[in-house]
XYZ file of C-alpha atoms in Angstrom:
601
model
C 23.467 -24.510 3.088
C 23.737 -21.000 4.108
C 21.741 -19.619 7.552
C 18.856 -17.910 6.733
C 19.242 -13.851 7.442
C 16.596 -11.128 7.715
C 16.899 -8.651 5.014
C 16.823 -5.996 8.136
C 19.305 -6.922 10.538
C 21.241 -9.538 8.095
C 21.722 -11.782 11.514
C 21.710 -15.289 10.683
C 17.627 -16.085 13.032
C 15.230 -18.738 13.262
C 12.925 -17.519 10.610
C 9.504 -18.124 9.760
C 9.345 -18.377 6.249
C 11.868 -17.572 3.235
C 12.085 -16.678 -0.406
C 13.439 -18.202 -3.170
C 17.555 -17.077 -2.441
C 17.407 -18.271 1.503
C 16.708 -14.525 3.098
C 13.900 -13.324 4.861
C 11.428 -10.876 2.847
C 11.073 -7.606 4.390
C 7.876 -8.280 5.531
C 9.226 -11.569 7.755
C 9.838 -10.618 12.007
C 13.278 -12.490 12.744
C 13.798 -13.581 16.476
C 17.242 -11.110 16.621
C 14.969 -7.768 15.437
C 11.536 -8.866 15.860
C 10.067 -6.003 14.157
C 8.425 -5.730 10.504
C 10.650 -3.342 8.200
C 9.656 0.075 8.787
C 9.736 0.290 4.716
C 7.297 -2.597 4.191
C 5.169 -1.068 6.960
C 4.642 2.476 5.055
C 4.526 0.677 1.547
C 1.631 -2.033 3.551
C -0.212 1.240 4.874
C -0.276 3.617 1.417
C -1.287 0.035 -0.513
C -4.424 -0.101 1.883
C -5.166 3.629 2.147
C -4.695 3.642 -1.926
C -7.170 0.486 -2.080
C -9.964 2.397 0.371
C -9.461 5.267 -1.819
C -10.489 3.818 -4.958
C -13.349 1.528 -3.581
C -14.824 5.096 -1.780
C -14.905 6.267 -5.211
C -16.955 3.182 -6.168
C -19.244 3.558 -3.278
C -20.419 6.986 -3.761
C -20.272 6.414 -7.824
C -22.869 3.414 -7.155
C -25.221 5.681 -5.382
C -24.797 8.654 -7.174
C -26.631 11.618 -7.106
C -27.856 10.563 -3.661
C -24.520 11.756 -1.750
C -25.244 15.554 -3.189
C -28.864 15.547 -1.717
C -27.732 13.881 2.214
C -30.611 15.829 3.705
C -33.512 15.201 1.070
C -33.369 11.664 -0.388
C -32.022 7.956 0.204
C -30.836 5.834 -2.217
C -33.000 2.697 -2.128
C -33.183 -0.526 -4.729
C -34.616 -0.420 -8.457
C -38.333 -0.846 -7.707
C -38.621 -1.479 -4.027
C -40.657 2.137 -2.002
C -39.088 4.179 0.502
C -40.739 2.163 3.791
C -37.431 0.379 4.366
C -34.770 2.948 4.182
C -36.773 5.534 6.182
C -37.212 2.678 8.827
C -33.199 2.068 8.800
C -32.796 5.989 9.134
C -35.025 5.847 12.137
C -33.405 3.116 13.736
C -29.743 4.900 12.985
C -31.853 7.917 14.924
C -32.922 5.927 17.860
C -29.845 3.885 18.853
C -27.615 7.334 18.255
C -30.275 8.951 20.662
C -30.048 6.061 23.315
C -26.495 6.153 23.819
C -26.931 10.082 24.887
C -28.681 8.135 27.638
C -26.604 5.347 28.570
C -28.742 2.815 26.085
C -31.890 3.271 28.893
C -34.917 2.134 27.663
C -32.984 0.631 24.363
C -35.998 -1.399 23.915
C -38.959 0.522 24.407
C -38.552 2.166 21.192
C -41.843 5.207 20.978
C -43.695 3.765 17.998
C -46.850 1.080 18.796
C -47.143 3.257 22.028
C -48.543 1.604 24.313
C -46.363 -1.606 23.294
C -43.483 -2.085 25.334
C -40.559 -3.696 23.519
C -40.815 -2.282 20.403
C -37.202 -1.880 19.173
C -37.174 -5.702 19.065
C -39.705 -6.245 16.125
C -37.328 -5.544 13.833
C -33.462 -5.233 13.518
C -31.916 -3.491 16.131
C -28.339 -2.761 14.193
C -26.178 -1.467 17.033
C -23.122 -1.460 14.561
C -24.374 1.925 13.371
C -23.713 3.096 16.816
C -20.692 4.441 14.841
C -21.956 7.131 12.826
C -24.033 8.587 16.404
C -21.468 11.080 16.180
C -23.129 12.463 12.709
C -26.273 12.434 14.063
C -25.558 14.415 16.718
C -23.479 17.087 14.615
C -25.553 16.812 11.661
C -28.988 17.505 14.027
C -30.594 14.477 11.434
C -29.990 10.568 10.769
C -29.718 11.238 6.764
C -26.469 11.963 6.431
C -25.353 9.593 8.859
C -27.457 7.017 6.886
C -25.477 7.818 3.849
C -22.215 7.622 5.294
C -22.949 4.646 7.059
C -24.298 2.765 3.821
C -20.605 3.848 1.525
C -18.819 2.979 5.087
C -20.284 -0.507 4.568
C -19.979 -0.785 1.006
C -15.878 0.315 1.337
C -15.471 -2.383 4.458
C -17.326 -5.093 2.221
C -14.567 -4.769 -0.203
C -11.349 -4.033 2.061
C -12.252 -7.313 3.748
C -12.537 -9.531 0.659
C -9.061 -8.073 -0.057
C -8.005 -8.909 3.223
C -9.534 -12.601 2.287
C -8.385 -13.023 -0.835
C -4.856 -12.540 0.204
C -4.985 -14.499 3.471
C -5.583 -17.251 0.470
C -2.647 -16.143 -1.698
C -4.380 -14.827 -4.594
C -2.295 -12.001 -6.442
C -2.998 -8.743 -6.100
C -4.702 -8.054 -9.408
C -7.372 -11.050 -9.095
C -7.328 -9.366 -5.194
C -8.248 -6.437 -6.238
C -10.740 -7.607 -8.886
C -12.485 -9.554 -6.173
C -12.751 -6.528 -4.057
C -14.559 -4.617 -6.809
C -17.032 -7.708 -7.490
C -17.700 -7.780 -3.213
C -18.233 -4.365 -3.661
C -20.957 -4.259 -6.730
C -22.535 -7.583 -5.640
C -25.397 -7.665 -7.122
C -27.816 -8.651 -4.484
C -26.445 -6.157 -2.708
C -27.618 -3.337 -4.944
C -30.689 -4.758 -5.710
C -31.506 -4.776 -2.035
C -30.415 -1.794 -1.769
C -33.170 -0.478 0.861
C -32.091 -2.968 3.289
C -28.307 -1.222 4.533
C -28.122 -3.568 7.090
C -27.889 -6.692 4.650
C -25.608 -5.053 2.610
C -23.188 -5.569 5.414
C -21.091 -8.418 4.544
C -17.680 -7.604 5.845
C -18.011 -9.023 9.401
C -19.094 -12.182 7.241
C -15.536 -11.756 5.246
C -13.757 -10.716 8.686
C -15.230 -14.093 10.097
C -14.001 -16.473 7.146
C -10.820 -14.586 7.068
C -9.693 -15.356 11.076
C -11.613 -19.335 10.174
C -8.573 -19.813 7.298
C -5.806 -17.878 9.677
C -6.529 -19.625 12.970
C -6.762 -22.956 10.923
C -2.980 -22.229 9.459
C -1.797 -21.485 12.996
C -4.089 -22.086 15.618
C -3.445 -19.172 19.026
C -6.044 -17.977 21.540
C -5.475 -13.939 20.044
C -6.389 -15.217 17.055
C -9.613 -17.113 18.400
C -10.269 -13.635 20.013
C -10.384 -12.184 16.817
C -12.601 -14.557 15.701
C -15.500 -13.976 18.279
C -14.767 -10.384 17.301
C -15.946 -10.802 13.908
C -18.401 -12.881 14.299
C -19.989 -10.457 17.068
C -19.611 -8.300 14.434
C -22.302 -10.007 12.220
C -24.789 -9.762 14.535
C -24.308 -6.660 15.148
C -25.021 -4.997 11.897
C -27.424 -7.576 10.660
C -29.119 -10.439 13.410
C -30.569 -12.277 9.619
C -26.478 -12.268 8.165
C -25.752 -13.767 11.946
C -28.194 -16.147 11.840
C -27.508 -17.839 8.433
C -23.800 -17.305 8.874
C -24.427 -19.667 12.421
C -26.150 -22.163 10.535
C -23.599 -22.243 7.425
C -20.619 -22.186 9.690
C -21.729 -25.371 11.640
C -22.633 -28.003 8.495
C -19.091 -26.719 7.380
C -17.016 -26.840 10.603
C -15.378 -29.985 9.601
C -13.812 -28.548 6.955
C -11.721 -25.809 8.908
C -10.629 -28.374 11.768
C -6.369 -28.798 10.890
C -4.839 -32.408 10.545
C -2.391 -30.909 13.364
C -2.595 -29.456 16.194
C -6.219 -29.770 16.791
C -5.906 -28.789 20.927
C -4.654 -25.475 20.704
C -7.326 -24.959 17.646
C -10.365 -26.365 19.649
C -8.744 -23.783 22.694
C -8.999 -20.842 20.459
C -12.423 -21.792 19.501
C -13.506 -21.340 22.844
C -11.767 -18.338 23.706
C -13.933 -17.060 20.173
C -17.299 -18.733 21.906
C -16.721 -17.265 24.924
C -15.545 -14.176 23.355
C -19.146 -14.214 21.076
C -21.019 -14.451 24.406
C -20.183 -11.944 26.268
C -20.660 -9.489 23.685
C -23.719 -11.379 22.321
C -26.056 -12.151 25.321
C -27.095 -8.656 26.331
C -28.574 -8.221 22.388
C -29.494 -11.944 21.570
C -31.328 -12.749 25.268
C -33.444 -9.785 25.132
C -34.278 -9.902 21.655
C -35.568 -13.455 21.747
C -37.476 -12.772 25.016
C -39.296 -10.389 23.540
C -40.351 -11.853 20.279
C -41.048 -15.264 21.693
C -43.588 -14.008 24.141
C -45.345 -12.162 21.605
C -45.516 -15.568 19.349
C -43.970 -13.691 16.228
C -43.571 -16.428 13.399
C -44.074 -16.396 9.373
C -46.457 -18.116 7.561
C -45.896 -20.923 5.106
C -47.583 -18.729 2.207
C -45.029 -15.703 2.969
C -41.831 -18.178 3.410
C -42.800 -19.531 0.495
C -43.260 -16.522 -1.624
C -40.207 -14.990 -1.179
C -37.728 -18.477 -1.089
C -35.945 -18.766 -4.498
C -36.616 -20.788 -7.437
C -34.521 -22.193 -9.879
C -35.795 -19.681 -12.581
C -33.719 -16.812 -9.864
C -31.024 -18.388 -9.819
C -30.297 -18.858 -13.806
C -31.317 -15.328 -14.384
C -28.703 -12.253 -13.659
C -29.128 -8.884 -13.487
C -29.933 -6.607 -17.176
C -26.954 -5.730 -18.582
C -24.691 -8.811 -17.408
C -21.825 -9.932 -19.755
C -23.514 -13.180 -20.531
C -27.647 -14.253 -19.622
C -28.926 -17.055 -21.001
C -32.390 -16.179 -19.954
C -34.670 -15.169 -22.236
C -35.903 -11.411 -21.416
C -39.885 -11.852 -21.595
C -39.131 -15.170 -19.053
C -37.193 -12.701 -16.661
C -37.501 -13.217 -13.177
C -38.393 -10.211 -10.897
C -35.553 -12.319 -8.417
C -32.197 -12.607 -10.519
C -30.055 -14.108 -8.080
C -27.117 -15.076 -10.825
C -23.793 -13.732 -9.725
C -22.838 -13.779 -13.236
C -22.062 -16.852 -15.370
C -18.313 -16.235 -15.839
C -17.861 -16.204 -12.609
C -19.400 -19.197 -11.426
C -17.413 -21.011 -14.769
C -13.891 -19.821 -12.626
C -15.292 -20.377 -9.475
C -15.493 -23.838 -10.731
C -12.437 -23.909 -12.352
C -10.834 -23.023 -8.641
C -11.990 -25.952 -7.322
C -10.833 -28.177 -9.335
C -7.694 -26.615 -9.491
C -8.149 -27.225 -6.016
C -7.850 -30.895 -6.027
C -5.301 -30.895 -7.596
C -3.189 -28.878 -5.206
C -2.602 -29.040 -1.567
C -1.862 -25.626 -0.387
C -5.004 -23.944 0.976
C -7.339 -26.895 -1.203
C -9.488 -27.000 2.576
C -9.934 -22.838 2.622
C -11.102 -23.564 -1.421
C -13.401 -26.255 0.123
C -15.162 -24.397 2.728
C -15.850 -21.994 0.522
C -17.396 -24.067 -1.853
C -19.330 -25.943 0.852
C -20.799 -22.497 1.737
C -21.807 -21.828 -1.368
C -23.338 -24.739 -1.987
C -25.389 -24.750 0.891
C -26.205 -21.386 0.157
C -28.083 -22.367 -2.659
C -30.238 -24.827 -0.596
C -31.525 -23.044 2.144
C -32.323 -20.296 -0.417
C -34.926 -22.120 -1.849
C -36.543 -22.279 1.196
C -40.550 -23.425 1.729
C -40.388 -24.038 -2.209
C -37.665 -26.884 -1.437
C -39.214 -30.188 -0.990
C -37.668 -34.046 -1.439
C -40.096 -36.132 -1.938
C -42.931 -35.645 1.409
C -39.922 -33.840 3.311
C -39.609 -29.995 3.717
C -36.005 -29.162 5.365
C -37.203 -25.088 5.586
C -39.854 -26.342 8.061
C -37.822 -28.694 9.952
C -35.298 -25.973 10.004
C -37.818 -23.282 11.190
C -39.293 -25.661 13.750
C -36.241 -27.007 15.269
C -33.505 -24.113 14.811
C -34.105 -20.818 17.240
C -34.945 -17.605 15.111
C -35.845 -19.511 11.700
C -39.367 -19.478 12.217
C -39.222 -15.617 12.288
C -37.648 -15.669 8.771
C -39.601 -14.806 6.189
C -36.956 -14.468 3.325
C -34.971 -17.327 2.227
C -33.761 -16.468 -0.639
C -31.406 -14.080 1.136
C -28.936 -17.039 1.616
C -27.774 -15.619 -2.153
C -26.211 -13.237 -0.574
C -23.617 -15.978 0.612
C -23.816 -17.886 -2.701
C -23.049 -14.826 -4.385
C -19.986 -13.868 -1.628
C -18.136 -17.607 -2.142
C -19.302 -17.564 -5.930
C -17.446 -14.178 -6.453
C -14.347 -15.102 -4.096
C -13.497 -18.430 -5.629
C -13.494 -17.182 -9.307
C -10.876 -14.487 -8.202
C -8.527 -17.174 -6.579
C -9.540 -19.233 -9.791
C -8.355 -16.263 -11.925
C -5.283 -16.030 -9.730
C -4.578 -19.503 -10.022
C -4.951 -19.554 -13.533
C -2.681 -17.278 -14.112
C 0.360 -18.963 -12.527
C -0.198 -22.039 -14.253
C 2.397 -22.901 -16.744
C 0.486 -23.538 -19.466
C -0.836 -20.232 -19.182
C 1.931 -17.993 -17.872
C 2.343 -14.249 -19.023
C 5.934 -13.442 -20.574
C 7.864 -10.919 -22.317
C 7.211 -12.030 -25.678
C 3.972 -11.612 -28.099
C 2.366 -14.957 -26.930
C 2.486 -14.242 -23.214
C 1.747 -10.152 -23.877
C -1.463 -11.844 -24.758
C -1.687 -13.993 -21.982
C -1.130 -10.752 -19.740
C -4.230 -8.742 -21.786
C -6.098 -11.589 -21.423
C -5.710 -12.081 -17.727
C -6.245 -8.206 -17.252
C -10.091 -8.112 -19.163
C -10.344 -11.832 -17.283
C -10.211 -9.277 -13.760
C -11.960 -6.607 -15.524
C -15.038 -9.414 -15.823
C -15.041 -10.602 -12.606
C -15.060 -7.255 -11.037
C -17.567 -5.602 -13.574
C -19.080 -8.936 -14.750
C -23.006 -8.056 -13.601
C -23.828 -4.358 -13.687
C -25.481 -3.084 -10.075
C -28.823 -2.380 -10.240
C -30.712 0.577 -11.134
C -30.425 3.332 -8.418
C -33.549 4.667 -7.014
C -34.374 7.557 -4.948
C -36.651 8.772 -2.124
C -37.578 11.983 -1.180
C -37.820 12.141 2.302
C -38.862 15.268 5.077
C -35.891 17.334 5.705
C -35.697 16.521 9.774
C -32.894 19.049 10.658
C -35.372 21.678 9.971
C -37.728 21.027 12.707
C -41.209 22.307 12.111
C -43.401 24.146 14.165
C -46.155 21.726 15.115
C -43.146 19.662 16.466
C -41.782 21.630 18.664
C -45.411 22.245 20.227
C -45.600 17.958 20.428
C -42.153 18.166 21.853
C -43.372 20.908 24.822
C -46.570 19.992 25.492
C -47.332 16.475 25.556
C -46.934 15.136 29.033
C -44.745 12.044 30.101
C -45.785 8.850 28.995
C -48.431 9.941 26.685
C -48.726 9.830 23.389
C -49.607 11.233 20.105
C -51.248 9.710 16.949
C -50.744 10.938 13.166
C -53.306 10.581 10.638
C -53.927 10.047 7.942
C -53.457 6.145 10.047
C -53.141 2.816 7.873
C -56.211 2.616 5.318
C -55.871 -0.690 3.736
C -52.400 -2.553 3.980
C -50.957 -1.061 1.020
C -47.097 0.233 0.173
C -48.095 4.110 0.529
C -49.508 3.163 3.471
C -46.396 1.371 5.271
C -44.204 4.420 3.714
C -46.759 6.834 5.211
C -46.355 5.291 8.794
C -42.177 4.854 8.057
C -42.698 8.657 6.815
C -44.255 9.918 10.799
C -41.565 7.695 12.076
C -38.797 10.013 11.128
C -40.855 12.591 11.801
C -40.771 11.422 15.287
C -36.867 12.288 15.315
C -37.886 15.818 15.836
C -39.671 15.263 18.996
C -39.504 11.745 20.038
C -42.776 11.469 21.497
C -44.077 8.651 21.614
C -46.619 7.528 19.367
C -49.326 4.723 17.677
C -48.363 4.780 14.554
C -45.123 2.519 13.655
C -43.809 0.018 11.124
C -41.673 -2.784 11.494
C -40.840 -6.371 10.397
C -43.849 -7.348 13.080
C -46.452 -6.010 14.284
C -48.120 -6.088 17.748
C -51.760 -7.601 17.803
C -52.590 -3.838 19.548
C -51.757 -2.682 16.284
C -54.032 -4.319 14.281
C -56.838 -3.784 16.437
C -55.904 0.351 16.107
C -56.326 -0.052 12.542
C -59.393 -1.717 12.432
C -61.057 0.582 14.432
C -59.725 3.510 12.486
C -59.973 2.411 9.279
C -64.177 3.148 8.707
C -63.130 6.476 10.531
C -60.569 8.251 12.778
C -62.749 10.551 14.153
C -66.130 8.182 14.962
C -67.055 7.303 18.473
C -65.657 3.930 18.442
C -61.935 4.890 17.299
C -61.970 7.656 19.814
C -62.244 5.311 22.717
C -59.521 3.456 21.392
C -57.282 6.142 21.468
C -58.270 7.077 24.954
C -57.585 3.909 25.926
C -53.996 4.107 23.910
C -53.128 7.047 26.249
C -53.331 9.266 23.197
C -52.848 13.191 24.124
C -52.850 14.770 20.908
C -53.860 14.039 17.159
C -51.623 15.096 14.891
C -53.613 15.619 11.584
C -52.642 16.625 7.605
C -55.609 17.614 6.540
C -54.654 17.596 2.396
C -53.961 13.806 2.969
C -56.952 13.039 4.461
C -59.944 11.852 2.870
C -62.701 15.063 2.493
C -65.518 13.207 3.921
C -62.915 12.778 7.292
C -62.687 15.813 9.142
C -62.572 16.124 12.979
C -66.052 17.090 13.574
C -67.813 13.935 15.268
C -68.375 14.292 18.914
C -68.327 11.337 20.938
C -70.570 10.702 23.977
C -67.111 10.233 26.166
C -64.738 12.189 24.574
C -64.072 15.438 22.016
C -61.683 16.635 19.672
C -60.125 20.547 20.550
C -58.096 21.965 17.885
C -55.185 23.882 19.598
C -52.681 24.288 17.012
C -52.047 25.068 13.428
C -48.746 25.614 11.806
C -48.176 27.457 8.401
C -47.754 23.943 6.237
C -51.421 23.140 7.429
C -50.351 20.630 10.001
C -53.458 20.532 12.482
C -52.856 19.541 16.508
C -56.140 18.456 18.417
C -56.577 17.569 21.368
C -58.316 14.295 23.037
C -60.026 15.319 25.827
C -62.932 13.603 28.185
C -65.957 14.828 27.891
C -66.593 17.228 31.052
């Protein structure tokens, strides 16, 4: 038999893998050259830049209009308010704003003044560190929130491409699966939430599992703790159910061979995970365990799938069998025809060697997926797992929704049914050729890709009007001057009775606090302190009577920041307490009021 040659050098080498004829492909690395072709290298790079191109397009396409308005609205889900993504543009605001100051005080976010802490109640997302530069050009976190919510949508769906073909799939079922990643559709539905739409440090993490399995290295178990430092870091909930998934599957990504230098990259990507890890995770847990944050059984169990969610996709999927008046206000379906080749993988699976333990683990994951998702509502016989879970497993008890494991379901769901596709497609029985019988093999495989990727329509975009905050207004700028250090300011109209218009009210002063970053009472989060509560109580009858000015003496409050056409007409800063009095000392032309708290003299 012939020496193998590369195709570059033609120098009979030790190669690593070979076509069909005996030769190298010119994307092997012989030991002679020991360099890539410089020709598959530029065809590699336009493939990928041509691939981002077209999934950008999708991004902004599934948020359209929003990307013509950056300053004035965020896209958000079908029916959900605009609490969430004014929170997420706050939180883009404040960790842009700390690293102008070497990340000091990264904690004590000013909201819930006097709370210290405060950053901690809900998710920190220091991935989004990378669009500071926007915020700092752009004077305002919108944009930056925009560009950081198509940044993750394109990296969802570069990464499944980069997964799909670590597993051999073709590139037409590749790119198919890309597009479904990219338009999952818990993703849009969620919409609000940016930071659980980031699933491509979950990809990036299954991607270096299957590679460091195939041939186990420590730069490849680097990698590893990369990406899955990478899941924390746009999204602690993603990190914590990817932790949990990971380890009842482990088994399955352990190779027959060579097991030492596998277990030695795995703790080059633990050790790797901890150093970049502890500084968030420590702190973080610190602060929410001495506060005694947990969820209650009622709210776990209201928002845990049922079985109804899962049967039901989205309006305006290819195929529902669910009846529309018995539609569930959950649909967690990632479409029907994809779970049928999803399934269809796996037992093509069995049948073949070659990558059948990759095909495995990803069925494992989405089976246990759909477990945990139904949560509190999950019971066999007197035995809850959610509650042994939450008791037992750090961070669970501060979850509150479990049906979000979908988002995994849906991931493995929509990434097996485009290797099943691919595999499907190579079998012999099924095999496109040139004449009329496998023409119609080939337009059937091509609206078989057009169904996985387009399968379940995304959700209904909505939009929120939000304050433009690069134009700064002038009662901020006289907060910004005049209140002195470590005081505070409180805006009214405060929290009235619980409701959604009151959370997006409080979310609302929040990024109103990007123009002067004072600190303040008012504040929303995923928790709230007890201090909190108490504020609200005691200005809930109202703001102005004797009682709630003491407690915003006692808060530190400087200033009352007041809209009087929100404010109820029998409210008005008139009522003089024994201690203290309200001066007003500054109107602007919207009608924005400023008084001052002073002691009575």
């Amino acid at each position: 038999m012939a020496p193998k040659r590369c195709v570059r050098c033609m120098v009979p080498s030790t190669l690593r893998t070979a076509d069909k004829v005996g030769r190298a492909t010119h994307s092997e690395r012989c030991v002679c050259c020991m360099v890539p072709s410089i020709r598959w290298l530029r065809a590699r790079t336009v493939r990928w830049l041509a691939l981002a191109a077209i999934f950008l397009v999708l991004a902004l396409a599934s948020i359209w209009p929003a990307p013509r308005s950056p300053y004035e609205v965020l896209p958000t889900g079908w029916s959900a308010p605009g609490t969430v993504p004014m929170l997420n543009a706050w939180t883009i605001w404040w960790n842009a704003d700390r690293l102008t100051h070497g990340l000091a005080g990264y904690w004590n976010a000013p909201i819930f003044h006097p709370e210290p802490g405060t950053f901690a109640f809900s998710e920190p997302q220091p991935a989004t560190w990378i669009v500071a530069p926007m915020v700092w050009l752009a004077g305002s976190p919108l944009p930056a929130y925009q560009a950081y919510l198509v940044a993750t949508l394109v990296l969802n769906a570069l990464f499944a491409v980069r997964l799909l073909r670590t597993l051999r799939a073709g590139w037409m079922a590749t790119v198919a699966g890309g597009v479904a990643v990219l338009l999952l559709p818990l993703v849009h539905q969620d919409r609000e939430t940016v930071q659980l739409m980031a699933l491509w440090g979950v990809l990036w993490t299954l991607d270096s599992l299957v590679r460091l399995r195939r041939q186990p290295s420590w730069p490849r178990g680097l990698v590893l703790g990369l990406a899955f430092s990478s899941v924390f870091l746009a999204c602690i909930h993603h990190g914590l159910f990817l932790a949990l998934l990971l380890g009842l599957n482990a088994w399955l990504t352990v190779p027959r061979r060579r097991w030492k230098p596998w277990l030695a990259a795995v703790v080059v990507a633990g050790l790797t995970a901890s150093l970049l890890l502890t500084p968030l995770l420590l702190p973080l847990r610190h602060l929410l365990a001495r506060r005694g944050f947990t969820r209650s059984a009622v709210e776990v169990q209201s928002l845990s799938a049922t079985a109804s969610d899962w049967f039901q996709a989205m309006p305006g999927a290819a195929v529902n069998f669910t009846a529309a008046q018995s539609r569930s206000a959950r649909p967690l379906s990632p479409g029907w025809i994809r779970t049928g080749l999803a399934l269809t993988c796996v037992l093509l699976a069995m049948r073949r060697r070659r990558d059948r333990r990759a095909v495995l683990f990803l069925a494992a994951l989405g089976c246990w997926s759909l477990f945990w998702s139904f949560g509190a509502n999950l019971r066999i016989g007197a035995w809850q797992p959610w509650h042994i879970l939450a008791e037992w497993a750090p961070g669970f008890s501060q979850v509150r929704s479990a049906y979000r494991f979908a988002y995994f379901g849906q991931l493995a769901v929509v990434l097996l049914a485009a290797v099943g596709l691919d595999r499907l497609s190579r079998s012999r029985a099924v095999r496109p050729g040139a004449n009329r019988a496998g023409r119609l093999v080939s337009g059937l495989f091509v609206l078989s890709c057009a169904l996985v990727a387009f399968e379940v329509p995304p959700a209904p975009l909505g939009l929120v009007s939000v304050p433009d905050v690069a134009k700064e207004p002038a009662w901020a700028v006289f907060v910004r001057r005049h209140t002195p250090a470590h005081r505070a300011i409180v805006c009214l109209p405060f929290m009235e009775a619980y409701s959604a218009d009151d959370y997006e009210r409080s979310a609302k002063w929040m990024l109103f606090g990007t123009w002067h970053g004072v600190a303040m009472v008012n504040g929303y989060s995923g928790f709230f302190p007890d201090s909190w509560v108490r504020m609200v109580e005691a200005l809930k009858p109202d703001p102005f009577s004797e009682c709630a000015l003491d407690v915003l003496a006692a808060a530190g409050v400087e200033y009352v920041v007041i809209e009087p056409r929100l404010m109820p007409k029998n409210q008005a800063p008139s009522t003089v307490s024994k201690r203290h009095h309200l001066v007003r000392v500054f109107r602007d032309e919207s009608g924005v009021e400023i008084w001052r708290l002073q002691e009575r003299g």
